[in-house]
């Protein structure tokens, strides 16, 4: 999938159009930063919600961002420059109660390196994320059923400088749940994703191999339940509970080791 920008001309007017080609909704923050030969007739910055495509790489509904008027209608049209930031998810989605399974295979035991409100990086968009201390190449399993809506496994390397916070520096899988929230599995191994957008996965199905990519200091698996924020830049994460034993469900606790029993 991708976010697609399109410039349409109708007589002396130009229309900047955005379209979502992911099978999940997107919140887009945009800004018109240059428009040679044209005068904006509408706002030059804003935030819009892009409806999802009906299938991965399909064609979502077109959303008009702004309108411009040509100052010299006979001159060649030069596309205006537009910058964007985007986040996956529906900002109105809210989780329904669910007991998530541990996202690794039965017989494996891993501790929580960083839990909810972790001081290293679990603030803001990652407030309710959990990091398990899985070594590289640990099989990562679906904690909840859903549909895979986005994946990436082309990232290499890790670090703690600002550029490693960019989405494209960490490998990930996003699974859309039936309540509209997203399960985010991150810092995966290069070429380690085993699913594709559009795949329906059951609880416990293999998704990927864990790794150490993106904003990270050590191999681990980052998991959180989240959706897009209202501004196109932030995400909203939600507290969740794990089925840590056949008869026990609890919020993950930092420092505690959890054997997978399912």
PDB file of C-alpha atoms in Angstrom:
ATOM      1  CA  UNK A   1       0.000   0.000   0.000  1.00  0.00           C
ATOM      2  CA  UNK A   2       0.850   3.668  -0.048  1.00  0.00           C
ATOM      3  CA  UNK A   3      -0.580   7.162   0.335  1.00  0.00           C
ATOM      4  CA  UNK A   4      -1.100   8.656  -3.112  1.00  0.00           C
ATOM      5  CA  UNK A   5      -1.166  12.368  -3.941  1.00  0.00           C
ATOM      6  CA  UNK A   6      -2.746  13.475  -7.214  1.00  0.00           C
ATOM      7  CA  UNK A   7      -2.988  16.880  -8.914  1.00  0.00           C
ATOM      8  CA  UNK A   8      -6.084  17.497 -11.018  1.00  0.00           C
ATOM      9  CA  UNK A   9      -6.681  20.449 -13.317  1.00  0.00           C
ATOM     10  CA  UNK A  10     -10.073  21.838 -14.213  1.00  0.00           C
ATOM     11  CA  UNK A  11      -9.705  24.936 -16.363  1.00  0.00           C
ATOM     12  CA  UNK A  12      -7.802  27.550 -14.355  1.00  0.00           C
ATOM     13  CA  UNK A  13      -8.119  25.607 -11.118  1.00  0.00           C
ATOM     14  CA  UNK A  14      -5.912  22.914  -9.573  1.00  0.00           C
ATOM     15  CA  UNK A  15      -7.059  20.397  -6.976  1.00  0.00           C
ATOM     16  CA  UNK A  16      -4.659  18.501  -4.680  1.00  0.00           C
ATOM     17  CA  UNK A  17      -6.153  15.063  -3.970  1.00  0.00           C
ATOM     18  CA  UNK A  18      -5.087  12.370  -1.489  1.00  0.00           C
ATOM     19  CA  UNK A  19      -5.982   8.690  -1.592  1.00  0.00           C
ATOM     20  CA  UNK A  20      -5.259   5.754   0.745  1.00  0.00           C
ATOM     21  CA  UNK A  21      -4.070   2.524  -0.901  1.00  0.00           C
ATOM     22  CA  UNK A  22      -3.671   0.613   2.367  1.00  0.00           C
ATOM     23  CA  UNK A  23      -6.464  -1.658   3.620  1.00  0.00           C
ATOM     24  CA  UNK A  24      -6.616   0.404   6.807  1.00  0.00           C
ATOM     25  CA  UNK A  25      -7.654   3.990   7.416  1.00  0.00           C
ATOM     26  CA  UNK A  26      -5.051   6.733   7.742  1.00  0.00           C
ATOM     27  CA  UNK A  27      -4.933  10.132   9.422  1.00  0.00           C
ATOM     28  CA  UNK A  28      -2.934  12.509   7.224  1.00  0.00           C
ATOM     29  CA  UNK A  29      -1.375  15.826   8.238  1.00  0.00           C
ATOM     30  CA  UNK A  30      -0.472  17.868   5.139  1.00  0.00           C
ATOM     31  CA  UNK A  31       1.000  21.261   4.301  1.00  0.00           C
ATOM     32  CA  UNK A  32       1.319  23.108   1.006  1.00  0.00           C
ATOM     33  CA  UNK A  33       4.855  24.540   1.148  1.00  0.00           C
ATOM     34  CA  UNK A  34       5.263  25.893  -2.405  1.00  0.00           C
ATOM     35  CA  UNK A  35       2.936  26.617  -5.329  1.00  0.00           C
ATOM     36  CA  UNK A  36       4.731  28.409  -8.167  1.00  0.00           C
ATOM     37  CA  UNK A  37       2.305  29.891 -10.691  1.00  0.00           C
ATOM     38  CA  UNK A  38      -0.784  29.281  -8.563  1.00  0.00           C
ATOM     39  CA  UNK A  39      -2.621  30.993  -5.704  1.00  0.00           C
ATOM     40  CA  UNK A  40      -4.254  28.875  -2.972  1.00  0.00           C
ATOM     41  CA  UNK A  41      -8.004  29.422  -2.677  1.00  0.00           C
ATOM     42  CA  UNK A  42      -8.371  27.268   0.438  1.00  0.00           C
ATOM     43  CA  UNK A  43      -6.350  26.371   3.514  1.00  0.00           C
ATOM     44  CA  UNK A  44      -2.703  25.433   2.914  1.00  0.00           C
ATOM     45  CA  UNK A  45      -2.427  23.045   5.851  1.00  0.00           C
ATOM     46  CA  UNK A  46      -4.733  20.603   7.572  1.00  0.00           C
ATOM     47  CA  UNK A  47      -5.482  17.111   8.868  1.00  0.00           C
ATOM     48  CA  UNK A  48      -7.788  14.684   7.067  1.00  0.00           C
ATOM     49  CA  UNK A  49      -8.933  11.098   7.517  1.00  0.00           C
ATOM     50  CA  UNK A  50      -8.408   8.924   4.459  1.00  0.00           C
ATOM     51  CA  UNK A  51     -10.838   5.995   4.133  1.00  0.00           C
ATOM     52  CA  UNK A  52      -9.173   2.601   3.688  1.00  0.00           C
ATOM     53  CA  UNK A  53      -8.845   0.887   0.349  1.00  0.00           C
ATOM     54  CA  UNK A  54     -11.184  -2.111  -0.097  1.00  0.00           C
ATOM     55  CA  UNK A  55      -8.120  -4.389  -0.411  1.00  0.00           C
ATOM     56  CA  UNK A  56      -4.334  -4.035  -0.085  1.00  0.00           C
ATOM     57  CA  UNK A  57      -3.080  -1.665  -2.802  1.00  0.00           C
ATOM     58  CA  UNK A  58      -6.676  -1.025  -3.821  1.00  0.00           C
ATOM     59  CA  UNK A  59      -8.172   2.396  -4.442  1.00  0.00           C
ATOM     60  CA  UNK A  60      -9.557   4.273  -1.466  1.00  0.00           C
ATOM     61  CA  UNK A  61     -11.930   7.195  -1.870  1.00  0.00           C
ATOM     62  CA  UNK A  62     -10.338  10.430  -3.074  1.00  0.00           C
ATOM     63  CA  UNK A  63     -10.184  13.262  -0.528  1.00  0.00           C
ATOM     64  CA  UNK A  64      -9.598  16.861  -1.666  1.00  0.00           C
ATOM     65  CA  UNK A  65      -6.929  18.666   0.344  1.00  0.00           C
ATOM     66  CA  UNK A  66      -6.962  22.126  -1.236  1.00  0.00           C
ATOM     67  CA  UNK A  67      -7.782  24.154  -4.349  1.00  0.00           C
ATOM     68  CA  UNK A  68      -5.532  26.576  -6.234  1.00  0.00           C
ATOM     69  CA  UNK A  69      -6.015  29.043  -9.088  1.00  0.00           C
ATOM     70  CA  UNK A  70      -3.446  29.409 -11.861  1.00  0.00           C
ATOM     71  CA  UNK A  71      -1.960  32.897 -12.199  1.00  0.00           C
ATOM     72  CA  UNK A  72      -0.876  32.268 -15.810  1.00  0.00           C
ATOM     73  CA  UNK A  73      -3.309  29.717 -17.268  1.00  0.00           C
ATOM     74  CA  UNK A  74      -1.317  29.275 -20.500  1.00  0.00           C
ATOM     75  CA  UNK A  75       1.972  28.503 -18.745  1.00  0.00           C
ATOM     76  CA  UNK A  76       3.039  24.895 -18.079  1.00  0.00           C
ATOM     77  CA  UNK A  77       1.659  23.574 -14.799  1.00  0.00           C
ATOM     78  CA  UNK A  78       4.240  22.805 -12.133  1.00  0.00           C
ATOM     79  CA  UNK A  79       2.929  20.600  -9.333  1.00  0.00           C
ATOM     80  CA  UNK A  80       2.797  22.318  -5.939  1.00  0.00           C
ATOM     81  CA  UNK A  81       5.035  20.936  -3.189  1.00  0.00           C
ATOM     82  CA  UNK A  82       3.120  19.198  -0.416  1.00  0.00           C
ATOM     83  CA  UNK A  83       4.628  17.612   2.700  1.00  0.00           C
ATOM     84  CA  UNK A  84       2.744  14.940   4.631  1.00  0.00           C
ATOM     85  CA  UNK A  85       2.866  12.942   7.855  1.00  0.00           C
ATOM     86  CA  UNK A  86       0.553   9.983   8.375  1.00  0.00           C
ATOM     87  CA  UNK A  87      -0.516   7.402  10.938  1.00  0.00           C
ATOM     88  CA  UNK A  88      -2.321   4.107  10.460  1.00  0.00           C
ATOM     89  CA  UNK A  89      -5.684   3.570  12.126  1.00  0.00           C
ATOM     90  CA  UNK A  90      -9.079   5.056  12.896  1.00  0.00           C
ATOM     91  CA  UNK A  91      -8.751   7.687  15.657  1.00  0.00           C
ATOM     92  CA  UNK A  92     -12.276   6.814  16.838  1.00  0.00           C
ATOM     93  CA  UNK A  93     -11.461   3.129  17.430  1.00  0.00           C
ATOM     94  CA  UNK A  94     -11.562   1.952  21.038  1.00  0.00           C
ATOM     95  CA  UNK A  95     -10.648  -1.510  22.351  1.00  0.00           C
ATOM     96  CA  UNK A  96     -13.168  -4.042  23.601  1.00  0.00           C
ATOM     97  CA  UNK A  97     -12.111  -6.343  26.469  1.00  0.00           C
ATOM     98  CA  UNK A  98      -9.884  -9.157  25.247  1.00  0.00           C
ATOM     99  CA  UNK A  99      -7.351 -11.503  26.866  1.00  0.00           C
ATOM    100  CA  UNK A 100      -4.330 -11.397  24.520  1.00  0.00           C
ATOM    101  CA  UNK A 101      -2.107 -14.447  24.221  1.00  0.00           C
ATOM    102  CA  UNK A 102       1.627 -14.167  24.753  1.00  0.00           C
ATOM    103  CA  UNK A 103       3.072 -13.458  21.286  1.00  0.00           C
ATOM    104  CA  UNK A 104       5.623 -16.286  21.273  1.00  0.00           C
ATOM    105  CA  UNK A 105       5.511 -20.068  21.136  1.00  0.00           C
ATOM    106  CA  UNK A 106       4.457 -22.479  23.842  1.00  0.00           C
ATOM    107  CA  UNK A 107       7.422 -23.554  25.942  1.00  0.00           C
ATOM    108  CA  UNK A 108       9.241 -20.210  25.570  1.00  0.00           C
ATOM    109  CA  UNK A 109       9.689 -17.858  28.525  1.00  0.00           C
ATOM    110  CA  UNK A 110      10.624 -14.203  28.171  1.00  0.00           C
ATOM    111  CA  UNK A 111      10.695 -11.299  30.602  1.00  0.00           C
ATOM    112  CA  UNK A 112       9.189  -7.863  30.100  1.00  0.00           C
ATOM    113  CA  UNK A 113      12.111  -5.504  29.543  1.00  0.00           C
ATOM    114  CA  UNK A 114       9.924  -2.400  29.463  1.00  0.00           C
ATOM    115  CA  UNK A 115       6.266  -2.215  30.344  1.00  0.00           C
ATOM    116  CA  UNK A 116       3.494   0.379  30.393  1.00  0.00           C
ATOM    117  CA  UNK A 117       4.894   3.906  30.968  1.00  0.00           C
ATOM    118  CA  UNK A 118       8.492   2.618  30.558  1.00  0.00           C
ATOM    119  CA  UNK A 119      11.012   5.402  31.147  1.00  0.00           C
ATOM    120  CA  UNK A 120      13.221   4.586  28.123  1.00  0.00           C
ATOM    121  CA  UNK A 121      10.698   4.999  25.302  1.00  0.00           C
ATOM    122  CA  UNK A 122       7.157   4.087  26.419  1.00  0.00           C
ATOM    123  CA  UNK A 123       5.648   7.526  26.553  1.00  0.00           C
ATOM    124  CA  UNK A 124       3.236   9.394  24.299  1.00  0.00           C
ATOM    125  CA  UNK A 125       2.414   7.238  21.280  1.00  0.00           C
ATOM    126  CA  UNK A 126       3.978   4.174  22.948  1.00  0.00           C
ATOM    127  CA  UNK A 127       2.575   4.690  26.449  1.00  0.00           C
ATOM    128  CA  UNK A 128       1.070   1.214  26.783  1.00  0.00           C
ATOM    129  CA  UNK A 129       3.613  -0.783  24.768  1.00  0.00           C
ATOM    130  CA  UNK A 130       5.397  -3.867  26.111  1.00  0.00           C
ATOM    131  CA  UNK A 131       8.903  -5.071  25.197  1.00  0.00           C
ATOM    132  CA  UNK A 132       9.709  -8.773  25.589  1.00  0.00           C
ATOM    133  CA  UNK A 133      13.394  -9.763  25.760  1.00  0.00           C
ATOM    134  CA  UNK A 134      13.214 -12.184  22.817  1.00  0.00           C
ATOM    135  CA  UNK A 135      16.532 -12.967  21.084  1.00  0.00           C
ATOM    136  CA  UNK A 136      16.814 -12.351  17.343  1.00  0.00           C
ATOM    137  CA  UNK A 137      14.862 -14.855  15.191  1.00  0.00           C
ATOM    138  CA  UNK A 138      12.321 -15.806  17.877  1.00  0.00           C
ATOM    139  CA  UNK A 139       9.023 -16.737  16.140  1.00  0.00           C
ATOM    140  CA  UNK A 140       6.430 -14.009  16.718  1.00  0.00           C
ATOM    141  CA  UNK A 141       2.816 -15.194  16.953  1.00  0.00           C
ATOM    142  CA  UNK A 142      -0.474 -13.322  16.638  1.00  0.00           C
ATOM    143  CA  UNK A 143      -1.750 -12.288  20.069  1.00  0.00           C
ATOM    144  CA  UNK A 144      -5.265 -11.818  18.698  1.00  0.00           C
ATOM    145  CA  UNK A 145      -7.088 -12.733  15.458  1.00  0.00           C
ATOM    146  CA  UNK A 146      -7.338 -10.135  12.728  1.00  0.00           C
ATOM    147  CA  UNK A 147      -6.356  -9.064   9.237  1.00  0.00           C
ATOM    148  CA  UNK A 148      -2.807  -8.065   8.342  1.00  0.00           C
ATOM    149  CA  UNK A 149      -3.010  -4.533   6.912  1.00  0.00           C
ATOM    150  CA  UNK A 150       0.616  -3.393   6.662  1.00  0.00           C
ATOM    151  CA  UNK A 151       4.077  -4.940   6.901  1.00  0.00           C
ATOM    152  CA  UNK A 152       7.689  -3.921   6.391  1.00  0.00           C
ATOM    153  CA  UNK A 153      10.870  -5.966   6.719  1.00  0.00           C
ATOM    154  CA  UNK A 154      13.442  -4.027   4.704  1.00  0.00           C
ATOM    155  CA  UNK A 155      15.056  -2.163   7.616  1.00  0.00           C
ATOM    156  CA  UNK A 156      18.583  -2.914   8.826  1.00  0.00           C
ATOM    157  CA  UNK A 157      20.320  -1.872  12.022  1.00  0.00           C
ATOM    158  CA  UNK A 158      19.308  -0.101  15.203  1.00  0.00           C
ATOM    159  CA  UNK A 159      20.230   2.924  17.303  1.00  0.00           C
ATOM    160  CA  UNK A 160      18.894   5.617  19.592  1.00  0.00           C
ATOM    161  CA  UNK A 161      19.443   8.747  17.492  1.00  0.00           C
ATOM    162  CA  UNK A 162      16.320  10.556  16.194  1.00  0.00           C
ATOM    163  CA  UNK A 163      16.377   9.065  12.692  1.00  0.00           C
ATOM    164  CA  UNK A 164      15.748   5.600  14.145  1.00  0.00           C
ATOM    165  CA  UNK A 165      12.339   6.793  15.361  1.00  0.00           C
ATOM    166  CA  UNK A 166      11.092   6.928  11.755  1.00  0.00           C
ATOM    167  CA  UNK A 167       8.661   4.164  10.813  1.00  0.00           C
ATOM    168  CA  UNK A 168      10.833   2.974   7.938  1.00  0.00           C
ATOM    169  CA  UNK A 169      13.800   2.251  10.230  1.00  0.00           C
ATOM    170  CA  UNK A 170      12.029  -0.590  12.088  1.00  0.00           C
ATOM    171  CA  UNK A 171      10.448  -3.730  10.657  1.00  0.00           C
ATOM    172  CA  UNK A 172       6.841  -4.306  11.683  1.00  0.00           C
ATOM    173  CA  UNK A 173       3.526  -6.080  11.208  1.00  0.00           C
ATOM    174  CA  UNK A 174       0.164  -4.398  11.821  1.00  0.00           C
ATOM    175  CA  UNK A 175      -2.925  -6.545  12.434  1.00  0.00           C
ATOM    176  CA  UNK A 176      -6.409  -4.993  12.361  1.00  0.00           C
ATOM    177  CA  UNK A 177      -8.660  -6.375  15.128  1.00  0.00           C
ATOM    178  CA  UNK A 178     -12.429  -6.673  14.957  1.00  0.00           C
ATOM    179  CA  UNK A 179     -12.865  -3.647  17.269  1.00  0.00           C
ATOM    180  CA  UNK A 180     -10.890  -1.400  14.893  1.00  0.00           C
ATOM    181  CA  UNK A 181      -7.704  -1.284  16.974  1.00  0.00           C
ATOM    182  CA  UNK A 182      -4.336  -2.389  15.611  1.00  0.00           C
ATOM    183  CA  UNK A 183      -1.880  -4.873  17.052  1.00  0.00           C
ATOM    184  CA  UNK A 184       1.620  -3.537  16.391  1.00  0.00           C
ATOM    185  CA  UNK A 185       4.551  -5.987  16.365  1.00  0.00           C
ATOM    186  CA  UNK A 186       7.803  -4.068  15.917  1.00  0.00           C
ATOM    187  CA  UNK A 187      11.636  -4.260  15.723  1.00  0.00           C
ATOM    188  CA  UNK A 188      11.373  -7.459  13.648  1.00  0.00           C
ATOM    189  CA  UNK A 189      14.251  -9.161  11.849  1.00  0.00           C
ATOM    190  CA  UNK A 190      15.232  -8.070   8.307  1.00  0.00           C
ATOM    191  CA  UNK A 191      13.342 -10.221   5.771  1.00  0.00           C
ATOM    192  CA  UNK A 192      11.624 -11.806   8.771  1.00  0.00           C
ATOM    193  CA  UNK A 193       7.948 -11.110   8.037  1.00  0.00           C
ATOM    194  CA  UNK A 194       5.968 -14.264   7.208  1.00  0.00           C
ATOM    195  CA  UNK A 195       2.597 -12.698   6.315  1.00  0.00           C
ATOM    196  CA  UNK A 196       1.299 -10.251   3.714  1.00  0.00           C
ATOM    197  CA  UNK A 197      -1.330  -7.509   3.779  1.00  0.00           C
ATOM    198  CA  UNK A 198      -4.754  -9.055   3.329  1.00  0.00           C
ATOM    199  CA  UNK A 199      -3.913 -12.262   5.204  1.00  0.00           C
ATOM    200  CA  UNK A 200      -6.377 -13.245   7.908  1.00  0.00           C
ATOM    201  CA  UNK A 201      -4.573 -14.603  10.946  1.00  0.00           C
ATOM    202  CA  UNK A 202      -5.878 -16.612  13.879  1.00  0.00           C
ATOM    203  CA  UNK A 203      -4.709 -16.371  17.460  1.00  0.00           C
ATOM    204  CA  UNK A 204      -1.281 -18.018  17.617  1.00  0.00           C
ATOM    205  CA  UNK A 205      -0.540 -17.931  13.881  1.00  0.00           C
ATOM    206  CA  UNK A 206       3.100 -17.115  12.966  1.00  0.00           C
ATOM    207  CA  UNK A 207       3.667 -13.526  11.845  1.00  0.00           C
ATOM    208  CA  UNK A 208       7.407 -12.900  11.758  1.00  0.00           C
ATOM    209  CA  UNK A 209      10.780 -13.345  13.436  1.00  0.00           C
ATOM    210  CA  UNK A 210      11.833 -10.957  16.186  1.00  0.00           C
ATOM    211  CA  UNK A 211      14.879  -8.762  15.692  1.00  0.00           C
ATOM    212  CA  UNK A 212      16.642  -5.580  16.668  1.00  0.00           C
ATOM    213  CA  UNK A 213      15.758  -2.882  14.130  1.00  0.00           C
ATOM    214  CA  UNK A 214      14.829   0.751  14.584  1.00  0.00           C
ATOM    215  CA  UNK A 215      14.912   2.663  17.881  1.00  0.00           C
ATOM    216  CA  UNK A 216      16.405  -0.056  20.036  1.00  0.00           C
ATOM    217  CA  UNK A 217      19.415  -0.933  22.185  1.00  0.00           C
ATOM    218  CA  UNK A 218      18.954  -4.712  22.374  1.00  0.00           C
ATOM    219  CA  UNK A 219      17.019  -7.487  20.608  1.00  0.00           C
ATOM    220  CA  UNK A 220      13.383  -7.549  21.703  1.00  0.00           C
ATOM    221  CA  UNK A 221       9.765  -7.742  20.574  1.00  0.00           C
ATOM    222  CA  UNK A 222       7.670  -4.602  20.964  1.00  0.00           C
ATOM    223  CA  UNK A 223       3.898  -5.163  21.094  1.00  0.00           C
ATOM    224  CA  UNK A 224       1.103  -2.710  21.638  1.00  0.00           C
ATOM    225  CA  UNK A 225      -2.589  -2.148  20.921  1.00  0.00           C
ATOM    226  CA  UNK A 226      -3.027   1.207  19.232  1.00  0.00           C
ATOM    227  CA  UNK A 227      -4.647   3.449  16.645  1.00  0.00           C
ATOM    228  CA  UNK A 228      -3.932   6.815  15.030  1.00  0.00           C
ATOM    229  CA  UNK A 229      -4.069  10.066  16.956  1.00  0.00           C
ATOM    230  CA  UNK A 230      -6.173  12.956  15.713  1.00  0.00           C
ATOM    231  CA  UNK A 231      -3.188  14.973  14.439  1.00  0.00           C
ATOM    232  CA  UNK A 232      -1.651  12.624  11.845  1.00  0.00           C
ATOM    233  CA  UNK A 233       1.639  12.458  13.762  1.00  0.00           C
ATOM    234  CA  UNK A 234       0.893  10.732  17.045  1.00  0.00           C
ATOM    235  CA  UNK A 235      -0.649   7.368  17.885  1.00  0.00           C
ATOM    236  CA  UNK A 236      -2.849   6.422  20.791  1.00  0.00           C
ATOM    237  CA  UNK A 237      -1.988   3.203  22.612  1.00  0.00           C
ATOM    238  CA  UNK A 238      -4.297   1.350  24.973  1.00  0.00           C
ATOM    239  CA  UNK A 239      -3.695  -0.768  28.087  1.00  0.00           C
ATOM    240  CA  UNK A 240      -4.331  -4.454  27.524  1.00  0.00           C
ATOM    241  CA  UNK A 241      -4.329  -7.721  29.478  1.00  0.00           C
ATOM    242  CA  UNK A 242      -2.476 -10.970  28.793  1.00  0.00           C
ATOM    243  CA  UNK A 243      -3.665 -14.531  29.353  1.00  0.00           C
ATOM    244  CA  UNK A 244      -0.564 -15.495  31.338  1.00  0.00           C
ATOM    245  CA  UNK A 245      -1.985 -18.851  32.511  1.00  0.00           C
ATOM    246  CA  UNK A 246      -5.126 -20.903  31.797  1.00  0.00           C
ATOM    247  CA  UNK A 247      -6.860 -19.301  34.757  1.00  0.00           C
ATOM    248  CA  UNK A 248      -5.109 -15.924  35.041  1.00  0.00           C
ATOM    249  CA  UNK A 249      -5.387 -12.703  33.016  1.00  0.00           C
ATOM    250  CA  UNK A 250      -3.411  -9.614  33.987  1.00  0.00           C
ATOM    251  CA  UNK A 251      -1.675  -6.501  32.733  1.00  0.00           C
ATOM    252  CA  UNK A 252       1.996  -7.192  31.919  1.00  0.00           C
ATOM    253  CA  UNK A 253       4.437  -6.299  34.691  1.00  0.00           C
ATOM    254  CA  UNK A 254       7.901  -4.962  33.950  1.00  0.00           C
ATOM    255  CA  UNK A 255      10.627  -7.368  35.066  1.00  0.00           C
ATOM    256  CA  UNK A 256       8.332 -10.383  35.262  1.00  0.00           C
ATOM    257  CA  UNK A 257       9.036 -13.452  33.093  1.00  0.00           C
ATOM    258  CA  UNK A 258       6.085 -15.067  31.342  1.00  0.00           C
ATOM    259  CA  UNK A 259       6.135 -18.689  30.095  1.00  0.00           C
ATOM    260  CA  UNK A 260       3.882 -19.177  27.068  1.00  0.00           C
ATOM    261  CA  UNK A 261       1.391 -21.989  27.751  1.00  0.00           C
ATOM    262  CA  UNK A 262      -0.929 -21.923  24.713  1.00  0.00           C
TER     263      UNK A 262
END
